[in-house]
PDB file of C-alpha atoms in Angstrom:
ATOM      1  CA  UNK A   1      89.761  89.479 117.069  1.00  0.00           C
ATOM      2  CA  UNK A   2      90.166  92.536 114.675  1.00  0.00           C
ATOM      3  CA  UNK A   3      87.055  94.225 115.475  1.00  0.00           C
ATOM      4  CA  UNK A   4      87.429  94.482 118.757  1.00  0.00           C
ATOM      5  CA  UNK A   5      90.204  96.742 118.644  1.00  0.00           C
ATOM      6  CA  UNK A   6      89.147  99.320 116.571  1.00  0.00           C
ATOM      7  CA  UNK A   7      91.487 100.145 114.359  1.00  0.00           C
ATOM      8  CA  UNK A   8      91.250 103.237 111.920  1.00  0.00           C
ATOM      9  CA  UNK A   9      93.606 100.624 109.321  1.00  0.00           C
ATOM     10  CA  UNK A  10      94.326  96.974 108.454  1.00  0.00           C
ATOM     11  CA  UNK A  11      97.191  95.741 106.668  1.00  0.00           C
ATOM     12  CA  UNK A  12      96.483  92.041 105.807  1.00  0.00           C
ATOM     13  CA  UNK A  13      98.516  89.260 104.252  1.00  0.00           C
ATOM     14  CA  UNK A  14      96.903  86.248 103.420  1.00  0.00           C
ATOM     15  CA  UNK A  15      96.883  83.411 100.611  1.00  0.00           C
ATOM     16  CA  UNK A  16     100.529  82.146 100.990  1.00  0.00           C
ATOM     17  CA  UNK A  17      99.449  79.242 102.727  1.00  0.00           C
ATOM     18  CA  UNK A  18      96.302  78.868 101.172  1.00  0.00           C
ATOM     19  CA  UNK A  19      97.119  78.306  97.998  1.00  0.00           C
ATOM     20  CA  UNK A  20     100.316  76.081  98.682  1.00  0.00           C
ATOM     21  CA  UNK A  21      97.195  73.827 100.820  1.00  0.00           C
ATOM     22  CA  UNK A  22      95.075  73.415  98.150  1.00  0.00           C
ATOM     23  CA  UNK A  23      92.877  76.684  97.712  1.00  0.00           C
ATOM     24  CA  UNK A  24      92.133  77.842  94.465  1.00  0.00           C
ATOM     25  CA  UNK A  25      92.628  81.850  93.539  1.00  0.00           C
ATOM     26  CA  UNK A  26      88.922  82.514  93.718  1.00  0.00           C
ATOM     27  CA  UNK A  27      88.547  81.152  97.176  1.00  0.00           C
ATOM     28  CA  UNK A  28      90.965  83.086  98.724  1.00  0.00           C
ATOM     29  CA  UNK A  29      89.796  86.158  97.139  1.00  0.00           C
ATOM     30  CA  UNK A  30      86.649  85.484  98.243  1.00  0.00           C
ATOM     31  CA  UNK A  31      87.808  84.865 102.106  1.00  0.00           C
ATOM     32  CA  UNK A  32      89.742  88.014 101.792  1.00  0.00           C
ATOM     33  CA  UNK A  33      86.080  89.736 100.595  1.00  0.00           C
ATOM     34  CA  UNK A  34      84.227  87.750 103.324  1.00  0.00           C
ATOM     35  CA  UNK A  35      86.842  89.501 106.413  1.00  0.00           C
ATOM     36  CA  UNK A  36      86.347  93.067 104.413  1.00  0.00           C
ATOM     37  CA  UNK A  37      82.282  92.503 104.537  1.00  0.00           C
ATOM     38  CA  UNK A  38      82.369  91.501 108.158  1.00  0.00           C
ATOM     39  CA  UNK A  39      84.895  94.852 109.501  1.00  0.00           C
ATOM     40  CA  UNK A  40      83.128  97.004 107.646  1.00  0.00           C
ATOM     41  CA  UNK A  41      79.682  95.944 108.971  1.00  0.00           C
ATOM     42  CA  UNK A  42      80.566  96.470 112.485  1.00  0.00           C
ATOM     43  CA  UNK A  43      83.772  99.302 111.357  1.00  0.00           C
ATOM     44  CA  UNK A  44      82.793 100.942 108.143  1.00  0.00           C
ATOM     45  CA  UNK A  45      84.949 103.670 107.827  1.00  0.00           C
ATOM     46  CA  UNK A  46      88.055 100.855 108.456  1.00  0.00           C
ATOM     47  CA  UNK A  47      91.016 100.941 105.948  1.00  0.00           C
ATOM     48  CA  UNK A  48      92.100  97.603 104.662  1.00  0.00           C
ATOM     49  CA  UNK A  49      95.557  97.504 102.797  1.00  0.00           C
ATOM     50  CA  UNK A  50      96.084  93.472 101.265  1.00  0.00           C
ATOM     51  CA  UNK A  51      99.651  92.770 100.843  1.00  0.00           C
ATOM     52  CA  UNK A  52      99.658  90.749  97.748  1.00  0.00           C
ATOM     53  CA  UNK A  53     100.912  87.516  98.109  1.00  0.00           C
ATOM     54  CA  UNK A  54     104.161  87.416  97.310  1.00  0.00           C
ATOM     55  CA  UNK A  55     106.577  85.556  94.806  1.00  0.00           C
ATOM     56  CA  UNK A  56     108.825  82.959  96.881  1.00  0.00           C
ATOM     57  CA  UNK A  57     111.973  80.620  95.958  1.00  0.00           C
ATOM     58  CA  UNK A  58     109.872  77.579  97.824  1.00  0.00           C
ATOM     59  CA  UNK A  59     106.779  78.247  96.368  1.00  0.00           C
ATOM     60  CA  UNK A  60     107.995  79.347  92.555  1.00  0.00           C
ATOM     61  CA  UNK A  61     105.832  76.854  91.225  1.00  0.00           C
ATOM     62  CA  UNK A  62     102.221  77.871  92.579  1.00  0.00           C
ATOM     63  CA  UNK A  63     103.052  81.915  91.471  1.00  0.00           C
ATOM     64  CA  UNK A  64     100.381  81.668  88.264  1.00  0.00           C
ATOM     65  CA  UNK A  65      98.026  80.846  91.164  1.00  0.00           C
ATOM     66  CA  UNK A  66      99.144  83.059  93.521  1.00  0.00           C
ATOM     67  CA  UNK A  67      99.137  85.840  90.729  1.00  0.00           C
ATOM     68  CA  UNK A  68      95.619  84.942  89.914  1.00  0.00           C
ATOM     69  CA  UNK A  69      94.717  85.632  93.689  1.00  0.00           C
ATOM     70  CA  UNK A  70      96.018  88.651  93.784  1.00  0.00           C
ATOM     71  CA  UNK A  71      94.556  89.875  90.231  1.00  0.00           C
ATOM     72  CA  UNK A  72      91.260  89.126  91.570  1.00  0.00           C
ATOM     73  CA  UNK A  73      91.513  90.906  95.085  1.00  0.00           C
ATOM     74  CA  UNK A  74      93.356  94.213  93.221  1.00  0.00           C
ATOM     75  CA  UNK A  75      90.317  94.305  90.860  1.00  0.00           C
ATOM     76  CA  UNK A  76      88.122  93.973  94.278  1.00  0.00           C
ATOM     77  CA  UNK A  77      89.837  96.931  96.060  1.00  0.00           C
ATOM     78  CA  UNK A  78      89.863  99.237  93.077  1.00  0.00           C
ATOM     79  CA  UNK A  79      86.568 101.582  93.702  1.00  0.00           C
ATOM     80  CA  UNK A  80      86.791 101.560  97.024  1.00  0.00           C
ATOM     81  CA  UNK A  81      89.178 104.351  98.699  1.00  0.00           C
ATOM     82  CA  UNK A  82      88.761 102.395 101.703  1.00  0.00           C
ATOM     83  CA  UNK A  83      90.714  99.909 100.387  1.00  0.00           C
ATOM     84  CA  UNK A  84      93.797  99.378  98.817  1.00  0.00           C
ATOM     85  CA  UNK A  85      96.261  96.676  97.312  1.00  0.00           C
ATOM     86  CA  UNK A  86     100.143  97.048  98.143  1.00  0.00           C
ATOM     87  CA  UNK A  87     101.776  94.742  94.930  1.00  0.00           C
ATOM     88  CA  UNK A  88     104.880  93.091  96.269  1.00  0.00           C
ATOM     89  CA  UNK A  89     105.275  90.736  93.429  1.00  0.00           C
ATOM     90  CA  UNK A  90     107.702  92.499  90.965  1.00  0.00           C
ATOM     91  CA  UNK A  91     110.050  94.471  93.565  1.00  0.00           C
ATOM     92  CA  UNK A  92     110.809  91.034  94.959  1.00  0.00           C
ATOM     93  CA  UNK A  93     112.096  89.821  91.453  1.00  0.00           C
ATOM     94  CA  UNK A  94     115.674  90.334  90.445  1.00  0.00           C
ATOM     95  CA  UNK A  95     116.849  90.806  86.844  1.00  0.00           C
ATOM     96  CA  UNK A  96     116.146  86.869  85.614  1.00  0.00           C
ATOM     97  CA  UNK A  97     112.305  87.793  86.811  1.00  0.00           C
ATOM     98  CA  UNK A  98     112.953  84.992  89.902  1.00  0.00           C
ATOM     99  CA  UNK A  99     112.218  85.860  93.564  1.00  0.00           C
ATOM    100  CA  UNK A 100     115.746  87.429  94.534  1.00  0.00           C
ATOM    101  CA  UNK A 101     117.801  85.346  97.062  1.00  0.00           C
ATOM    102  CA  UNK A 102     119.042  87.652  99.368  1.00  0.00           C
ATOM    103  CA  UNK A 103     115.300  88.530 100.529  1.00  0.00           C
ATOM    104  CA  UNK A 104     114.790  85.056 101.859  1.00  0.00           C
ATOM    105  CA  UNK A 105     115.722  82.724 104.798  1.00  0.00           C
ATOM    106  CA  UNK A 106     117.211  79.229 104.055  1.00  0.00           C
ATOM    107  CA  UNK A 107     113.650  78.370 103.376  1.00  0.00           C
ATOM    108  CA  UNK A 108     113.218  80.017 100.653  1.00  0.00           C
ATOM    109  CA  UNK A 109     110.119  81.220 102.273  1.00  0.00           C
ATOM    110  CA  UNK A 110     110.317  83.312 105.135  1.00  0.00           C
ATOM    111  CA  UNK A 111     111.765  86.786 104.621  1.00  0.00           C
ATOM    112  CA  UNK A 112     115.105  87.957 105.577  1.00  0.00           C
ATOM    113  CA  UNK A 113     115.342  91.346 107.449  1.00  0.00           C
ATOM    114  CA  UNK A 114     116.152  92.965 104.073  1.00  0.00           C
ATOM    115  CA  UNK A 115     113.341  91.215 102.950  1.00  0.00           C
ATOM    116  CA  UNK A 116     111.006  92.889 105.467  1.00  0.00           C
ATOM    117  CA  UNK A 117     112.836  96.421 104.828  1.00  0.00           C
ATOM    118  CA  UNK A 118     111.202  96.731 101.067  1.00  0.00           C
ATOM    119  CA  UNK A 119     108.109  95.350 102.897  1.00  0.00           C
ATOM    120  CA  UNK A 120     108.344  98.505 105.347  1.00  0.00           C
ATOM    121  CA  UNK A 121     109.115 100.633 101.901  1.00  0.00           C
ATOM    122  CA  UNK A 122     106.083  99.851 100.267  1.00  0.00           C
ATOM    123  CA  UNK A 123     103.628  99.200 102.997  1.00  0.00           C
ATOM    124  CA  UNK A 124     104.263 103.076 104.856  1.00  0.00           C
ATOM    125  CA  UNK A 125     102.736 104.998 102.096  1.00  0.00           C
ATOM    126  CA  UNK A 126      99.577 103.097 103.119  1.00  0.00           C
ATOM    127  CA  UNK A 127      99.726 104.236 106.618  1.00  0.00           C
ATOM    128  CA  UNK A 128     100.880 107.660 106.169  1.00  0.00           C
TER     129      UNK A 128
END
C-alpha cells in the first residue's frame, strides 16, 4: 500500500495495539524493522519517522512494555539518517509522571484535539 505511492517520507505509529494483544517488545520492533527492510528495498532513499508509542490512561499498565518497544526501535533508527524516532512518551506526562488527562478522550485512549496539537509540535520538525 505504501510503496506504491512513493513517498519521499513516512511517519509511522505502530505497537499500541500490539502490545495491549499480546505482542512482546521485541516483536513489534522487529515488524517495525521488517516494513523499513521492505520500503527501502523497493524506495531506498525513503524517510521513516516512528512515533513512539505513546503513554495512555487505558493502557498505564503495559507502559514498561511499551517503553521497551520503543527503546529497541530508537536504538534501531540511530545510524541511519534515513530514519528517525519522534519520543512522545514524556511530553504526554504531567507533573505526577502519569499520562495527562486533558490529552485524552473518555477512553483514556484516543487523543483529544489538544492531544493531536503536541503530536503536530513534535512530528513537523521531521517533515520540515
Amino acid at each position: 500500500l505504501v510503496i506504491r505511492h512513493k513517498p519521499r517520507i513516512i511517519v509511522f505509529y505502530a505497537g499500541d495495539n500490539d502490545i495491549a494483544a499480546g505482542k512482546t517488545p521485541r516483536q513489534v520492533a522487529d515488524d517495525f524493522k521488517t516494513f523499513v527492510a521492505s520500503v527501502h528495498a523497493a524506495l531506498p532513499s525513503t524517510r521513516i519517522a516512528f512515533i513512539g508509542i505513546k503513554p495512555s490512561i487505558l493502557r498505564w499498565e503495559l507502559i514498561a512494555k511499551m517503553r521497551e518497544a520503543n527503546a529497541l526501535i530508537r536504538t534501531h533508527t540511530t545510524g541511519d539518517d534515513r530514519l528517525g524516532f519522534i519520543d512522545v512518551d514524556g511530553p504526554m506526562l504531567g507533573w505526577d509522571e502519569k499520562p495527562r488527562k486533558n490529552l485524552f478522550v473518555e477512553d483514556g485512549l484516543h487523543l483529544t484535539p489538544l492531544g493531536y496539537e503536541l503530536w503536530t509540535v513534535l512530528v513537523r520538525p521531521f517533515l520540515e
